[in-house]
Each structure stands twice: as structure tokens, then as C-alpha cells.
Tab-separated table of C-alpha atoms and ligand atoms in Angstrom:
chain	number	residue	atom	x	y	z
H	23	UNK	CA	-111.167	38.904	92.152
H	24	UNK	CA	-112.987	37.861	88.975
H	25	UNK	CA	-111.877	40.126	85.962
H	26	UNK	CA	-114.641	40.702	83.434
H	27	UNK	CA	-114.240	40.356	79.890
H	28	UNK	CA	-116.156	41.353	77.068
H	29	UNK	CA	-115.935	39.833	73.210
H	30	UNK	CA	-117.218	42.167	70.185
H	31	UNK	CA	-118.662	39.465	68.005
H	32	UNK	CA	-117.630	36.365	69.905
H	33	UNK	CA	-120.593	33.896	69.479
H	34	UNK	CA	-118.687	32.180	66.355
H	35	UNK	CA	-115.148	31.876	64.294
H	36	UNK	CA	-112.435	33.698	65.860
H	37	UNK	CA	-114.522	35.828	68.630
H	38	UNK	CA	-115.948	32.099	69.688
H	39	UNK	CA	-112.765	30.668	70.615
H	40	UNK	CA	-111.472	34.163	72.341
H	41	UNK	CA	-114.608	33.579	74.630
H	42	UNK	CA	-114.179	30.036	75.140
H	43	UNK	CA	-110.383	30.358	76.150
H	44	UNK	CA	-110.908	33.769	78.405
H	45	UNK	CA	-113.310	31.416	80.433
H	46	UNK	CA	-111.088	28.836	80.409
H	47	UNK	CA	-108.630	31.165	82.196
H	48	UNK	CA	-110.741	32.220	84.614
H	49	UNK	CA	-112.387	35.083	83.541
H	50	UNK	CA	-116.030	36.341	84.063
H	51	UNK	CA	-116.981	36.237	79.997
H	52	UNK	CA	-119.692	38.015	77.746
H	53	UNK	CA	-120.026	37.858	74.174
H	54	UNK	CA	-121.828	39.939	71.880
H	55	UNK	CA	-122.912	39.520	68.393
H	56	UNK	CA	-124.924	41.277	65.960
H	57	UNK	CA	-128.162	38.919	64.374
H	58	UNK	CA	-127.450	35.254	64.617
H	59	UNK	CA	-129.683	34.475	67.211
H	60	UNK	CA	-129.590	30.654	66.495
H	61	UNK	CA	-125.434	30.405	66.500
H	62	UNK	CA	-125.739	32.805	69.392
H	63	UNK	CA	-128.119	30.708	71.278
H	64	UNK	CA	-126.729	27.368	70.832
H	65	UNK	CA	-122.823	29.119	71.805
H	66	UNK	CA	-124.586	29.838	74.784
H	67	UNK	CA	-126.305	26.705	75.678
H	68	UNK	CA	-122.662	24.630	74.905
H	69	UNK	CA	-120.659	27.018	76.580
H	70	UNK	CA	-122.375	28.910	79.671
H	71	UNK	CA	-120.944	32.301	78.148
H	72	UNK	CA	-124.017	34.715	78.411
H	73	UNK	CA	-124.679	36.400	74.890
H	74	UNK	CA	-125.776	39.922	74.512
H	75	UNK	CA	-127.334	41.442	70.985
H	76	UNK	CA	-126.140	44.677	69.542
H	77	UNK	CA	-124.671	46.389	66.438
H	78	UNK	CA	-121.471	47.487	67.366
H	79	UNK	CA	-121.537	50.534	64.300
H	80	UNK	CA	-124.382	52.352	66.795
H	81	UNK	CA	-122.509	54.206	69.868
H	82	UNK	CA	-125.884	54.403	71.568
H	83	UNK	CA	-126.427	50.405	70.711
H	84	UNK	CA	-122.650	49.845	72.730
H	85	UNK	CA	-123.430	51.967	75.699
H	86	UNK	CA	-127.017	49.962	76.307
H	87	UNK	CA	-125.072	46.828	75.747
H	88	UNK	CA	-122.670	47.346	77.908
H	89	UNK	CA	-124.226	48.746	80.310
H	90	UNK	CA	-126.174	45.531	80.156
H	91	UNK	CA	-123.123	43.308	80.353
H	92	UNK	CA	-121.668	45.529	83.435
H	93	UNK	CA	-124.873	45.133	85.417
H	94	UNK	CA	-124.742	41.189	84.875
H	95	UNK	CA	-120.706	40.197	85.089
H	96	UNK	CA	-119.904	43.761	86.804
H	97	UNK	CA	-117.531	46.149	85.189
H	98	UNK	CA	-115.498	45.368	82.053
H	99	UNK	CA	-111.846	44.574	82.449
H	100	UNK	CA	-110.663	43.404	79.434
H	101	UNK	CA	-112.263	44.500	75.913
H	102	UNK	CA	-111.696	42.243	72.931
H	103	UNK	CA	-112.889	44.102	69.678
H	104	UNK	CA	-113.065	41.157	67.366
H	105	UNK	CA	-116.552	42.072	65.586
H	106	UNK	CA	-115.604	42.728	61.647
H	107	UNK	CA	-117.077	41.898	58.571
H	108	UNK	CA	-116.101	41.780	54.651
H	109	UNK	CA	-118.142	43.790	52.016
H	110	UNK	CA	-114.998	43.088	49.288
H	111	UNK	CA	-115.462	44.542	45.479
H	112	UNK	CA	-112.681	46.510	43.575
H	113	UNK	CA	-113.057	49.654	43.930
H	114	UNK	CA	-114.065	50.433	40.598
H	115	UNK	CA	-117.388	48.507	41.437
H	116	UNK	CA	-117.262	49.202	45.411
H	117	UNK	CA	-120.344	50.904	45.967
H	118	UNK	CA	-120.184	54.070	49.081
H	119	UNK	CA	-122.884	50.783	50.978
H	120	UNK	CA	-119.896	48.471	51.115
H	121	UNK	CA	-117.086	51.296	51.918
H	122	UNK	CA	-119.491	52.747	55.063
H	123	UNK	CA	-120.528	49.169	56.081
H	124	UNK	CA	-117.313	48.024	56.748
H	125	UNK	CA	-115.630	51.255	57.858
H	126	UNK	CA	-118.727	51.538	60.845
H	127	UNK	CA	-118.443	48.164	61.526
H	128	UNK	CA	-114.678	47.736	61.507
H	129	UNK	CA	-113.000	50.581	62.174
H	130	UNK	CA	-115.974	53.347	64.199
H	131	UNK	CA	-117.246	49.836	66.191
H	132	UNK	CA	-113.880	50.197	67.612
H	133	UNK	CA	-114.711	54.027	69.026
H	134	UNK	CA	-118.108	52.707	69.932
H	135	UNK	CA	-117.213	49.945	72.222
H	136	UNK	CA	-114.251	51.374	74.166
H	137	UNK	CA	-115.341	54.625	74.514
H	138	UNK	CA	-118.216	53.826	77.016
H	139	UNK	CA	-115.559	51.247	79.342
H	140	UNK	CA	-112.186	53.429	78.589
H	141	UNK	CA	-113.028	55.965	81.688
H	142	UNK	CA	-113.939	53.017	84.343
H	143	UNK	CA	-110.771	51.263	83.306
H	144	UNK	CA	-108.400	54.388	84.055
H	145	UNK	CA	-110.674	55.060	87.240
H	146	UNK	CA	-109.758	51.821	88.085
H	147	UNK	CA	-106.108	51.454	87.269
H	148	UNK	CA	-106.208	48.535	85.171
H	149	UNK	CA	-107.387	47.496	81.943
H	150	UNK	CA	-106.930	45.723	78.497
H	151	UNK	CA	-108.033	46.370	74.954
H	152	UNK	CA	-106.933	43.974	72.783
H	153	UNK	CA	-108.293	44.873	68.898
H	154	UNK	CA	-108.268	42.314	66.280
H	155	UNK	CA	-106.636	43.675	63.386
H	156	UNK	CA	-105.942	41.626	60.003
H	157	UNK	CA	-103.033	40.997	57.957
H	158	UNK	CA	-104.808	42.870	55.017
H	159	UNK	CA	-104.712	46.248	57.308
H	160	UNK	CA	-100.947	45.361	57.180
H	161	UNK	CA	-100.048	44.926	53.424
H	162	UNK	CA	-103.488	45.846	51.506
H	163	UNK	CA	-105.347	43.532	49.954
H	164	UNK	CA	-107.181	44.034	46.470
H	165	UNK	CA	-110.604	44.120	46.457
H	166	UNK	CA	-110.518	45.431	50.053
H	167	UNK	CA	-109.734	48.904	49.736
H	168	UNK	CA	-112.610	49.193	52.579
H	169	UNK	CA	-111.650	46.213	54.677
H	170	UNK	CA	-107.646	47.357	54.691
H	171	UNK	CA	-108.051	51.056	55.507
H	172	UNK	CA	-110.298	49.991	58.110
H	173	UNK	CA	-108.129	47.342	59.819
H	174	UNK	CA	-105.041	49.663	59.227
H	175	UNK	CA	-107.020	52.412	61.081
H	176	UNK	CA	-107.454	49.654	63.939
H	177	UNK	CA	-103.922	49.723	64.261
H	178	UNK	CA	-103.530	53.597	64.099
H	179	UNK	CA	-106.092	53.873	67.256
H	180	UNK	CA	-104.354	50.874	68.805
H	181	UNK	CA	-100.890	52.949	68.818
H	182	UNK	CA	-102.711	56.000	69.736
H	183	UNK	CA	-104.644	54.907	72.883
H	184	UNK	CA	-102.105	53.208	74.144
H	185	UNK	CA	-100.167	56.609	74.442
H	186	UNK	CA	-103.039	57.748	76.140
H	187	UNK	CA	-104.013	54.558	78.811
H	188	UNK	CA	-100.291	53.743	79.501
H	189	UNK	CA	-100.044	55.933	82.862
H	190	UNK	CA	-103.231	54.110	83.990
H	191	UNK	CA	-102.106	50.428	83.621
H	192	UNK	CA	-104.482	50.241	80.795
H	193	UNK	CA	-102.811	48.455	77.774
H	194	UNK	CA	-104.037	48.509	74.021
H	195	UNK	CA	-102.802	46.554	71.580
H	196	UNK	CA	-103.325	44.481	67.741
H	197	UNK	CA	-103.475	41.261	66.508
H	198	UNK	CA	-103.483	40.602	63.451
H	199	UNK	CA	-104.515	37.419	61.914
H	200	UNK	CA	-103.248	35.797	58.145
H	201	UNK	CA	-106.038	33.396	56.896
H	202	UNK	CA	-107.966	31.467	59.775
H	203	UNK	CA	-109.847	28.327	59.235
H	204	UNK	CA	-113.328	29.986	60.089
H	205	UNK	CA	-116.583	29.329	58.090
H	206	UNK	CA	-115.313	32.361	56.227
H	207	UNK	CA	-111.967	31.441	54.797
H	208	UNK	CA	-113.155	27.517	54.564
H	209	UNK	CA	-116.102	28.483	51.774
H	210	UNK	CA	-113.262	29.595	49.834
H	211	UNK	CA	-113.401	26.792	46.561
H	212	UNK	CA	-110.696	23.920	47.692
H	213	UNK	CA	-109.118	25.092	44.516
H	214	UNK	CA	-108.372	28.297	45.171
H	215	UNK	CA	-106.943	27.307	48.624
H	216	UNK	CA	-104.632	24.925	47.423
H	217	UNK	CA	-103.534	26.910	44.539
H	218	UNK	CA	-103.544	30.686	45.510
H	219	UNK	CA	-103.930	30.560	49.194
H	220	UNK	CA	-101.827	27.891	50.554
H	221	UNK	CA	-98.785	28.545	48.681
H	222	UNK	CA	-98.658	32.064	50.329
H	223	UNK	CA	-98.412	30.879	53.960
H	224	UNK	CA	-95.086	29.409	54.843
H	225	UNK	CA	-96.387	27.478	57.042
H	226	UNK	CA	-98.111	25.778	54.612
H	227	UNK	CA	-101.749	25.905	56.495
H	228	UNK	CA	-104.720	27.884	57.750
H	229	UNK	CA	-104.186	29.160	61.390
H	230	UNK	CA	-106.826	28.251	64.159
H	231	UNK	CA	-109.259	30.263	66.087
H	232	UNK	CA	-107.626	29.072	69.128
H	233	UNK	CA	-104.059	30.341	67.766
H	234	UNK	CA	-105.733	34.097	68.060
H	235	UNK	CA	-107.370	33.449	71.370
H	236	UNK	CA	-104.093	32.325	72.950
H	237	UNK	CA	-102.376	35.335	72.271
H	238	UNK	CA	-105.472	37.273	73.185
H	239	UNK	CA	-105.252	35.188	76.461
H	240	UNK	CA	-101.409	36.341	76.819
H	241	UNK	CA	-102.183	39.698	75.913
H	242	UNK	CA	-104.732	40.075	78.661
H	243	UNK	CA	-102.718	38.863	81.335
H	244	UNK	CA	-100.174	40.659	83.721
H	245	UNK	CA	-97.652	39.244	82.412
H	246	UNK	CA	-98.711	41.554	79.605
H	247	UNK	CA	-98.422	44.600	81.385
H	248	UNK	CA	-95.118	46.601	79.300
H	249	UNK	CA	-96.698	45.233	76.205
H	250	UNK	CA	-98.814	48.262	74.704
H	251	UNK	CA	-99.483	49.566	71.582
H	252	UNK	CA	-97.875	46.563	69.632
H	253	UNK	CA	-99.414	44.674	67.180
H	254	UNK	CA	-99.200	40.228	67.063
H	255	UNK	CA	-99.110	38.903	64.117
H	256	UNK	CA	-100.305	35.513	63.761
H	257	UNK	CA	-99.938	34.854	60.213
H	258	UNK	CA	-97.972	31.589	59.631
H	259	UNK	CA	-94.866	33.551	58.407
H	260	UNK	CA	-96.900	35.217	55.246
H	261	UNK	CA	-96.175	39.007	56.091
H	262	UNK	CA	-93.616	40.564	58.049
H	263	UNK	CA	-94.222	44.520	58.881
P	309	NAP	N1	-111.056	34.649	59.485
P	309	NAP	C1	-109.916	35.199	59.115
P	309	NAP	O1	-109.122	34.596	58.372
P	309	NAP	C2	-109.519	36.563	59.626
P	309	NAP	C3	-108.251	37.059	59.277
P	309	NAP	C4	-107.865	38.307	59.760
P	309	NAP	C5	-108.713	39.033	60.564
P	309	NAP	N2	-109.940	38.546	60.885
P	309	NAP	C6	-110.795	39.362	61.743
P	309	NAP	O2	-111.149	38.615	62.885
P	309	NAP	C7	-112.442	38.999	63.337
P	309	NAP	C8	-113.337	37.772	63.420
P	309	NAP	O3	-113.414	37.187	62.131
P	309	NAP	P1	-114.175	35.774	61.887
P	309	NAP	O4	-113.647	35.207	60.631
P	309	NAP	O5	-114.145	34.966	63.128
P	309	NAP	O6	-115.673	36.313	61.608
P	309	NAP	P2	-117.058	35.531	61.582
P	309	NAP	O7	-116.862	34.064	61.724
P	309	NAP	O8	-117.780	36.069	60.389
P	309	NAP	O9	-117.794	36.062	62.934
P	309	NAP	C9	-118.062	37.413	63.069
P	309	NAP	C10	-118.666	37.702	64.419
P	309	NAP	O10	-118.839	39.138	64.507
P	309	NAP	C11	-120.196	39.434	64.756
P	309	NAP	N3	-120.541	40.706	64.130
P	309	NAP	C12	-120.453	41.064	62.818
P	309	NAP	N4	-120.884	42.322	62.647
P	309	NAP	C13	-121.234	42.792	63.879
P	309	NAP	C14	-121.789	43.994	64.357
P	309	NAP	N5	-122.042	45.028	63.540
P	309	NAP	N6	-122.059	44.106	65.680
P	309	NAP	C15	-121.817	43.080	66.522
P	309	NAP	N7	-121.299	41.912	66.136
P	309	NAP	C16	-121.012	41.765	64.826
P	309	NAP	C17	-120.975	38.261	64.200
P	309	NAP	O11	-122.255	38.188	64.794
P	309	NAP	P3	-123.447	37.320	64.085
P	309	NAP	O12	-123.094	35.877	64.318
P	309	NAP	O13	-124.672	37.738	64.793
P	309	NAP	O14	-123.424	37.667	62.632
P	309	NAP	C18	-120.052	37.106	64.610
P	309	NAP	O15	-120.233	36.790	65.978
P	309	NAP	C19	-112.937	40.054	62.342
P	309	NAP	O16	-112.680	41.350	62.832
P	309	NAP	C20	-112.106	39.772	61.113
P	309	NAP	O17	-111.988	40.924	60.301
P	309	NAP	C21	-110.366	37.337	60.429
């Protein structure tokens, strides 16, 4: 049978390529996002991956949407938190807007999503959670004091629920990603990359979106199933925890 999956903020960058390579491995696929109708649209239209429009910070905004998404592709199977977003100041300037933007978008979107498909998936006896994490919830980044407690709290409810879904074949686990080429990290001045950014990754270059989705893809599968509460990283050799 058709497993369902759904993508937190997979219209574009990372999330995009998640979607695009779930589908390619035969799953049922739904991606939400938060305002960009037009990207949205057009991922749609190139990809035949229905869209769905929420804000995954409200809990009441997730359990519409998902119910939504269940009552089109049929129950969710396979949850891929990937929605995040950067508010970054130092903290001397970091105003209590950026610190509860990206903590209710980054870390509490993570509550609000699962919570509403975590009690099908143990009814069920199967499921997957797969939470993308960052490198900078790993080591800290300055300037992110919002952005790193968040993603390290990712990993925190990663280790957690995975304690708690283990009996019922329901894995959770991290990923977390160095410096991507997405629109993001390529606005960065070509300056700055070569200078500051490059020289950090041993690798000596910008991951891809699809390097993310494949382990996603991995992570999903049953070959996956004694792999919980871990966390991927996929940083070109730049941090080791
Ligand atoms: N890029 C990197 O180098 C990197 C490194 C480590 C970790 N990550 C993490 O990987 C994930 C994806 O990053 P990305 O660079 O691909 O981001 P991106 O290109 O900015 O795309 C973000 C996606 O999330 C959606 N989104 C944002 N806020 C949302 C909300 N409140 N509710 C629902 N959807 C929301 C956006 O929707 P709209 O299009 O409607 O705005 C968009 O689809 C994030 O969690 C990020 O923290 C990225």
C-alpha cells in the first residue's frame, strides 16, 4: 500500500527536494508551506505534489491542515518537519519578536505538527518522523542564540519521542544540515563564501538539497527501522558531535 508523507515547508530549498525525492520513491506526497503562494503554485504545477497553506507555529492551523492532507492522500505515514526560518541578530540587539518567531516556528512547529498524526501512527504500528535539525543546534552559532536553542531543542524532542514511539514501530530521528546551496545560503556575498564560509567545510563546498532528501529517503524506509532517536549529519565534514 501507498504510504503517505507529509513535508513541513516543502514547496522550496531543502523541503522541495525532500518532496520531490519521497515521490520519486513511491510515496503518496503533500507539502505545506506558509505564504508563498506563487513558489507554492508553480512547485505544484512542475511537480504534481499537492500543496497545502498553513503556519506551522498555530496548533489549531496543523490540525486543520492535516486533517486536510489526511482526507486527500489518507493518513500520514511519514512526517518530515523541515519548516524553519532565521530571525539572526546578537543578542544584545535580538529583540523578544525575533527570539519567539523563531522558537514557534522552529522548535513549538515541531509539537504542532506531530502531535495531531503521533496517535494514528502508534494506532497503526508504523510510522516516521524525521525532523530537520541544523548544524548550528549542534555547535551554536553567533548571532543565533534563537535559531541554535531552537534547533538544539529539535534534537532534545527527537531523542525524547523516540523513547516514547519505539514500542510502536514509530521511529524519530535528526538531520542536521552544514550550509546548503538554497536561495538562503547562495545570497550570502560571493566574498564571504569564499573567504569565511568555504574554508570551514572540508569538503570544500555547499551541500545539496537532494543530499538531505536522500537521507530523509533512507531514514523513512524499513530499512530504517532500529534507527531512532539519532541524529544525520550532513555537513561536509565541518562539525563532528
Ligand atoms: N539552508 C541551509 O543551509 C540549512 C542548514 C541547516 C538547516 N536548515 C534547515 O532546513 C530547513 C529548510 O531550510 P531551507 O534553507 O530549505 O529554507 P527555505 O528555502 O527558506 O524554505 C523554507 C520553507 O519553509 C516554509 N515555512 C517557513 N515558515 C513556515 C511556517 N511558519 N509554516 C509553514 N511553512 C513555513 C516556507 O514556506 P513559504 O515558501 O511559504 O515561505 C518554505 O517552504 C529549515 O528548518 C532550516 O532551518 C537549512
Amino acid at each position: 500500500m501507498t504510504r503517505v508523507a507529509l513535508v513541513s515547508g516543502g514547496t522550496r530549498g531543502i523541503g522541495a527536494a525532500i518532496a520531490v525525492a519521497l515521490k520519486a520513491a513511491g510515496y503518496a506526497v503533500a507539502a505545506n508551506y506558509a505564504g508563498n503562494d506563487e513558489r507554492a503554485k508553480a512547485f505544484e504545477a512542475e511537480t504534481g505534489i499537492p500543496v497545502f497553506k498553513w503556519d506551522v507555529s498555530s496548533y489549531e492551523a496543523c490540525v486543520a491542515g492535516i486533517a486536510a492532507v489526511e482526507a486527500a492522500l489518507g493518513p500520514i505515514d511519514v512526517l518530515v518537519n523541515n519548516a524553519g526560518i532565521t530571525r539572526d541578530a546578537m543578542f544584545h540587539k535580538m529583540t523578544p519578536g525575533q527570539w519567539n518567531e523563531v522558537i514557534s516556528t522552529n522548535l513549538t512547529g515541531l509539537f504542532n505538527m506531530t502531535h495531531p498524526v503521533w496517535s494514528g501512527m502508534r494506532d497503526r504500528g508504523f510510522g516516521r518522523v524525521i525532523n530537520i535539525s541544523s548544524i548550528n543546534g549542534q555547535k551554536g552559532q553567533m548571532g543565533q542564540a534563537n535559531y541554535s536553542a531552537a534547533k538544539a531543542g529539535d534534537i532534545g524532542f527527537t531523542r525524547a519521542l523516540a523513547q516514547e514511539g519505539a514500542a510502536k514501530n514509530v521511529t524519530v530521528n535528526a538531520i542536521c544540515p552544514g550550509y546548503i546551496g538554497t536561495e538562503m545560503v547562495r545570497a550570502v556575498p560571493e566574498r564571504v563564501m569564499n573567504e569565511r564560509i568555504l574554508p570551514q567545510i572540508p569538503v570544500g563546498r555547499l551541500g545539496e538539497p537532494e543530499e538531505v532528501a536522500r537521507c530523509v529517503v533512507f531514514l523513512a524506509s524499513d530499512d530504517a527501522g532500529f534507527i531512532t532517536g539519532s541524529t544525520i549529519s550532513a555537513n561536509g565534514g565541518q562539525y563532528f558531535s
